[in-house]
């Protein structure tokens, strides 16, 4: 992957950070619950801070990251919970400052990374570009939770294509993660980006097909909306099965959102 692609991803990641940070001011009620059960706005930001610091360490000090990486899902869950617990009482001003510093450190690590060297993470190692895409996806998904909590309708941008990309390439993972047999081929996915441009992946002659808005697809694969609350259309059993369990983030199977679980 060319360095220019990584540079574009880093720029889009920074823009996603900015779009979320502007929603959270010194006067924001950080304990306002989000649609993610058990998570408030502070939890969402604290989680992002902790994962930014982990990603920075994975890039800058991979050996140290691997030595400290939890060996089990339970250990990972405890680590992620510690990021939230450690910042539970931070005032908004201090939380925002720590967030700024952690994200800036992550960007510096990406800027100094070698595109040909994989980065260790939770699961298989990945390229810096893939890690940047994963961080962007998390910022977009948790940003959606915060926007929903604040009853703000965000204007989608074509940066959402990165989330759609992860949603498509994790087709197999979505089945394996639930112990289900993996269909021999993914559906074709034909989406409209916010700009109106098409975004297409998958076999041209595939019997299964998913069509609709890129925003709706991103909401489903990040489990921020139930498929029935979107305008996505499916053709074929494989497409129906996939959208019911789609998950583009690491970890055990997510519970997803109930139908019509939209705050406004």
CSV table of C-alpha atoms in Angstrom, one decimal:
chain,number,residue,atom,x,y,z
A,1,UNK,CA,0.0,0.0,0.0
A,2,UNK,CA,1.4,3.3,-1.0
A,3,UNK,CA,2.4,5.9,1.6
A,4,UNK,CA,-0.1,8.3,0.0
A,5,UNK,CA,-3.0,6.1,1.0
A,6,UNK,CA,-1.8,5.9,4.6
A,7,UNK,CA,-1.5,9.7,4.6
A,8,UNK,CA,-5.0,10.0,3.3
A,9,UNK,CA,-6.2,7.7,6.1
A,10,UNK,CA,-4.4,9.6,8.8
A,11,UNK,CA,-5.9,12.9,7.5
A,12,UNK,CA,-9.4,11.3,7.5
A,13,UNK,CA,-8.8,9.9,11.0
A,14,UNK,CA,-7.8,13.4,12.2
A,15,UNK,CA,-11.0,14.8,10.7
A,16,UNK,CA,-13.1,12.2,12.4
A,17,UNK,CA,-11.4,13.1,15.7
A,18,UNK,CA,-12.2,16.8,15.2
A,19,UNK,CA,-15.8,16.1,14.3
A,20,UNK,CA,-16.3,14.2,17.6
A,21,UNK,CA,-14.3,16.5,19.8
A,22,UNK,CA,-16.3,19.6,18.7
A,23,UNK,CA,-19.4,17.9,20.2
A,24,UNK,CA,-17.9,17.6,23.7
A,25,UNK,CA,-17.3,20.9,25.4
A,26,UNK,CA,-16.4,21.9,28.9
A,27,UNK,CA,-20.1,22.1,29.7
A,28,UNK,CA,-21.1,18.7,28.2
A,29,UNK,CA,-22.9,16.4,30.7
A,30,UNK,CA,-20.3,13.5,30.6
A,31,UNK,CA,-22.5,11.1,32.5
A,32,UNK,CA,-25.4,11.3,30.0
A,33,UNK,CA,-26.0,7.7,28.9
A,34,UNK,CA,-25.5,6.7,25.3
A,35,UNK,CA,-27.5,4.0,23.4
A,36,UNK,CA,-24.7,1.6,24.2
A,37,UNK,CA,-25.9,-0.1,27.3
A,38,UNK,CA,-23.7,0.8,30.4
A,39,UNK,CA,-21.8,3.5,28.5
A,40,UNK,CA,-22.1,7.2,29.1
A,41,UNK,CA,-20.3,10.0,27.1
A,42,UNK,CA,-17.3,9.9,29.5
A,43,UNK,CA,-16.9,6.2,29.0
A,44,UNK,CA,-16.9,6.6,25.2
A,45,UNK,CA,-14.2,9.2,25.3
A,46,UNK,CA,-12.1,7.3,28.0
A,47,UNK,CA,-12.3,4.2,25.8
A,48,UNK,CA,-11.0,6.1,22.8
A,49,UNK,CA,-8.2,7.6,24.8
A,50,UNK,CA,-7.1,4.3,26.1
A,51,UNK,CA,-7.2,2.6,22.7
A,52,UNK,CA,-5.3,5.5,21.1
A,53,UNK,CA,-2.5,5.1,23.7
A,54,UNK,CA,-2.5,1.3,23.0
A,55,UNK,CA,-2.3,1.9,19.3
A,56,UNK,CA,0.5,4.4,19.7
A,57,UNK,CA,2.5,1.8,21.8
A,58,UNK,CA,1.8,-1.0,19.3
A,59,UNK,CA,3.4,1.2,16.5
A,60,UNK,CA,6.2,2.8,18.5
A,61,UNK,CA,7.1,-0.1,20.8
A,62,UNK,CA,5.7,-3.3,19.4
A,63,UNK,CA,7.8,-5.6,21.6
A,64,UNK,CA,6.6,-3.9,24.8
A,65,UNK,CA,3.0,-4.0,23.5
A,66,UNK,CA,3.2,-7.7,22.8
A,67,UNK,CA,4.6,-8.5,26.2
A,68,UNK,CA,1.8,-6.5,28.0
A,69,UNK,CA,-1.0,-7.6,25.7
A,70,UNK,CA,-3.7,-9.7,27.5
A,71,UNK,CA,-3.8,-13.3,26.4
A,72,UNK,CA,-7.5,-13.8,26.8
A,73,UNK,CA,-10.8,-12.0,25.9
A,74,UNK,CA,-11.4,-11.6,29.7
A,75,UNK,CA,-8.0,-10.0,30.1
A,76,UNK,CA,-8.7,-7.6,27.2
A,77,UNK,CA,-12.1,-6.7,28.7
A,78,UNK,CA,-10.5,-5.9,32.0
A,79,UNK,CA,-7.9,-3.8,30.3
A,80,UNK,CA,-10.5,-1.8,28.4
A,81,UNK,CA,-12.6,-1.4,31.5
A,82,UNK,CA,-9.5,0.0,33.3
A,83,UNK,CA,-9.3,2.8,30.7
A,84,UNK,CA,-12.8,3.9,31.7
A,85,UNK,CA,-12.4,3.4,35.4
A,86,UNK,CA,-9.1,5.4,35.5
A,87,UNK,CA,-10.9,8.5,34.1
A,88,UNK,CA,-14.2,8.2,35.8
A,89,UNK,CA,-13.7,11.3,37.9
A,90,UNK,CA,-11.8,13.5,35.6
A,91,UNK,CA,-13.3,17.0,35.0
A,92,UNK,CA,-14.2,17.6,31.4
A,93,UNK,CA,-11.3,20.1,30.9
A,94,UNK,CA,-8.8,17.5,32.0
A,95,UNK,CA,-10.4,14.7,30.0
A,96,UNK,CA,-10.3,16.8,26.9
A,97,UNK,CA,-6.6,17.7,27.5
A,98,UNK,CA,-5.6,14.0,28.0
A,99,UNK,CA,-7.6,13.1,24.9
A,100,UNK,CA,-5.8,15.8,22.8
A,101,UNK,CA,-2.4,14.6,24.0
A,102,UNK,CA,-3.2,10.9,23.4
A,103,UNK,CA,-4.5,11.5,19.9
A,104,UNK,CA,-1.5,13.7,19.0
A,105,UNK,CA,0.8,11.0,20.2
A,106,UNK,CA,-1.0,8.5,18.0
A,107,UNK,CA,-0.7,10.7,14.9
A,108,UNK,CA,3.0,11.1,15.6
A,109,UNK,CA,3.4,7.3,15.8
A,110,UNK,CA,1.6,6.8,12.5
A,111,UNK,CA,3.7,9.5,10.9
A,112,UNK,CA,6.9,7.7,11.9
A,113,UNK,CA,5.6,4.2,11.0
A,114,UNK,CA,7.0,2.0,8.2
A,115,UNK,CA,4.2,1.0,5.8
A,116,UNK,CA,5.9,-2.4,5.1
A,117,UNK,CA,6.0,-3.5,8.8
A,118,UNK,CA,2.9,-5.0,10.3
A,119,UNK,CA,1.8,-3.7,13.7
A,120,UNK,CA,0.8,-6.1,16.5
A,121,UNK,CA,-2.8,-5.7,17.8
A,122,UNK,CA,-5.5,-7.8,19.4
A,123,UNK,CA,-5.8,-10.5,16.9
A,124,UNK,CA,-3.6,-10.9,13.8
A,125,UNK,CA,-1.0,-8.2,13.1
A,126,UNK,CA,-2.0,-5.5,10.6
A,127,UNK,CA,-0.5,-2.8,8.5
A,128,UNK,CA,-0.4,0.8,9.8
A,129,UNK,CA,-3.1,1.6,7.2
A,130,UNK,CA,-5.4,-1.1,8.5
A,131,UNK,CA,-4.9,0.1,12.0
A,132,UNK,CA,-5.6,3.7,11.0
A,133,UNK,CA,-8.8,2.5,9.4
A,134,UNK,CA,-9.8,0.6,12.5
A,135,UNK,CA,-9.2,3.7,14.7
A,136,UNK,CA,-11.3,5.8,12.3
A,137,UNK,CA,-14.1,3.2,12.5
A,138,UNK,CA,-14.0,3.3,16.3
A,139,UNK,CA,-14.1,7.1,16.3
A,140,UNK,CA,-17.0,7.1,13.9
A,141,UNK,CA,-19.0,4.5,15.8
A,142,UNK,CA,-18.4,6.0,19.3
A,143,UNK,CA,-19.0,9.4,17.8
A,144,UNK,CA,-22.4,8.1,16.7
A,145,UNK,CA,-23.2,7.0,20.2
A,146,UNK,CA,-22.2,10.5,21.6
A,147,UNK,CA,-24.3,12.2,18.9
A,148,UNK,CA,-27.3,10.0,19.7
A,149,UNK,CA,-26.9,10.8,23.4
A,150,UNK,CA,-26.9,14.5,22.7
A,151,UNK,CA,-29.7,14.2,20.1
A,152,UNK,CA,-27.5,15.6,17.4
A,153,UNK,CA,-27.9,14.5,13.8
A,154,UNK,CA,-24.5,14.4,12.2
A,155,UNK,CA,-23.9,15.2,8.6
A,156,UNK,CA,-22.2,12.2,7.0
A,157,UNK,CA,-19.1,12.6,4.9
A,158,UNK,CA,-17.4,10.3,2.4
A,159,UNK,CA,-15.0,9.3,5.2
A,160,UNK,CA,-17.7,6.7,5.9
A,161,UNK,CA,-16.2,4.7,3.0
A,162,UNK,CA,-13.5,3.5,5.4
A,163,UNK,CA,-16.1,2.1,7.8
A,164,UNK,CA,-17.9,0.4,4.9
A,165,UNK,CA,-14.6,-1.1,3.8
A,166,UNK,CA,-14.0,-2.7,7.2
A,167,UNK,CA,-17.6,-3.9,7.2
A,168,UNK,CA,-17.1,-5.7,3.9
A,169,UNK,CA,-13.7,-7.3,4.7
A,170,UNK,CA,-15.0,-8.6,8.0
A,171,UNK,CA,-17.7,-10.7,6.3
A,172,UNK,CA,-15.9,-13.9,7.2
A,173,UNK,CA,-15.1,-12.8,10.7
A,174,UNK,CA,-18.7,-12.0,11.5
A,175,UNK,CA,-19.6,-15.7,10.9
A,176,UNK,CA,-16.5,-17.2,12.5
A,177,UNK,CA,-16.9,-15.0,15.6
A,178,UNK,CA,-20.3,-16.6,16.2
A,179,UNK,CA,-19.2,-20.2,15.4
A,180,UNK,CA,-21.2,-20.3,12.2
A,181,UNK,CA,-20.2,-21.8,8.9
A,182,UNK,CA,-18.8,-19.2,6.5
A,183,UNK,CA,-20.7,-18.9,3.2
A,184,UNK,CA,-18.4,-19.6,0.2
A,185,UNK,CA,-18.7,-16.0,-1.2
A,186,UNK,CA,-19.7,-12.6,0.3
A,187,UNK,CA,-22.6,-10.7,-1.2
A,188,UNK,CA,-22.0,-7.9,-3.7
A,189,UNK,CA,-22.4,-4.6,-1.9
A,190,UNK,CA,-23.6,-1.5,-3.9
A,191,UNK,CA,-23.8,1.7,-1.8
A,192,UNK,CA,-24.2,5.4,-2.3
A,193,UNK,CA,-21.8,7.6,-0.5
A,194,UNK,CA,-23.0,10.9,1.0
A,195,UNK,CA,-21.5,12.8,-2.0
A,196,UNK,CA,-23.6,10.6,-4.3
A,197,UNK,CA,-20.7,8.6,-5.6
A,198,UNK,CA,-21.1,4.8,-5.8
A,199,UNK,CA,-19.2,2.5,-3.6
A,200,UNK,CA,-19.1,-1.1,-4.8
A,201,UNK,CA,-17.5,-4.3,-3.5
A,202,UNK,CA,-17.9,-8.0,-4.1
A,203,UNK,CA,-18.4,-10.4,-7.0
A,204,UNK,CA,-20.2,-9.0,-10.0
A,205,UNK,CA,-22.1,-12.3,-10.6
A,206,UNK,CA,-22.9,-12.9,-7.0
A,207,UNK,CA,-26.4,-14.2,-6.2
A,208,UNK,CA,-26.5,-12.2,-2.9
A,209,UNK,CA,-26.7,-8.4,-3.0
A,210,UNK,CA,-26.9,-5.6,-0.5
A,211,UNK,CA,-27.8,-2.1,-1.7
A,212,UNK,CA,-28.6,1.2,-0.1
A,213,UNK,CA,-26.9,4.2,1.5
A,214,UNK,CA,-23.4,3.9,2.8
A,215,UNK,CA,-24.5,5.6,6.1
A,216,UNK,CA,-27.0,2.8,6.7
A,217,UNK,CA,-24.5,0.1,5.9
A,218,UNK,CA,-21.9,1.7,8.3
A,219,UNK,CA,-24.5,1.9,11.1
A,220,UNK,CA,-25.4,-1.8,10.7
A,221,UNK,CA,-21.8,-3.2,10.5
A,222,UNK,CA,-20.8,-1.2,13.6
A,223,UNK,CA,-24.0,-2.4,15.3
A,224,UNK,CA,-25.3,1.1,15.9
A,225,UNK,CA,-28.6,0.5,14.2
A,226,UNK,CA,-30.8,-2.6,13.6
A,227,UNK,CA,-31.0,-3.4,9.9
A,228,UNK,CA,-34.8,-2.9,10.0
A,229,UNK,CA,-34.3,0.7,11.0
A,230,UNK,CA,-32.4,1.4,7.7
A,231,UNK,CA,-33.2,1.5,4.1
A,232,UNK,CA,-30.8,-1.3,3.1
A,233,UNK,CA,-32.2,-3.9,0.8
A,234,UNK,CA,-31.0,-7.5,0.5
A,235,UNK,CA,-31.3,-10.2,-2.1
A,236,UNK,CA,-30.4,-13.8,-1.1
A,237,UNK,CA,-30.2,-15.7,2.1
A,238,UNK,CA,-26.5,-15.0,2.6
A,239,UNK,CA,-27.1,-11.3,2.5
A,240,UNK,CA,-29.9,-11.6,5.1
A,241,UNK,CA,-27.8,-13.8,7.4
A,242,UNK,CA,-24.8,-11.4,7.2
A,243,UNK,CA,-26.6,-8.2,8.0
A,244,UNK,CA,-28.2,-9.9,11.0
A,245,UNK,CA,-24.8,-10.6,12.6
A,246,UNK,CA,-22.4,-8.1,10.8
A,247,UNK,CA,-19.6,-6.9,13.1
A,248,UNK,CA,-16.6,-4.9,11.9
A,249,UNK,CA,-15.0,-4.5,15.3
A,250,UNK,CA,-12.8,-7.0,17.2
A,251,UNK,CA,-14.0,-8.9,20.3
A,252,UNK,CA,-16.8,-11.3,21.1
A,253,UNK,CA,-20.1,-11.1,19.3
A,254,UNK,CA,-21.8,-7.8,20.0
A,255,UNK,CA,-25.4,-7.7,21.1
A,256,UNK,CA,-26.3,-5.1,18.5
A,257,UNK,CA,-29.3,-2.8,18.8
A,258,UNK,CA,-32.9,-3.7,19.1
A,259,UNK,CA,-35.3,-2.6,16.3
A,260,UNK,CA,-36.4,1.1,16.5
A,261,UNK,CA,-33.8,1.7,19.3
A,262,UNK,CA,-33.1,5.2,18.0
A,263,UNK,CA,-33.2,8.0,20.6
A,264,UNK,CA,-34.9,10.6,18.4
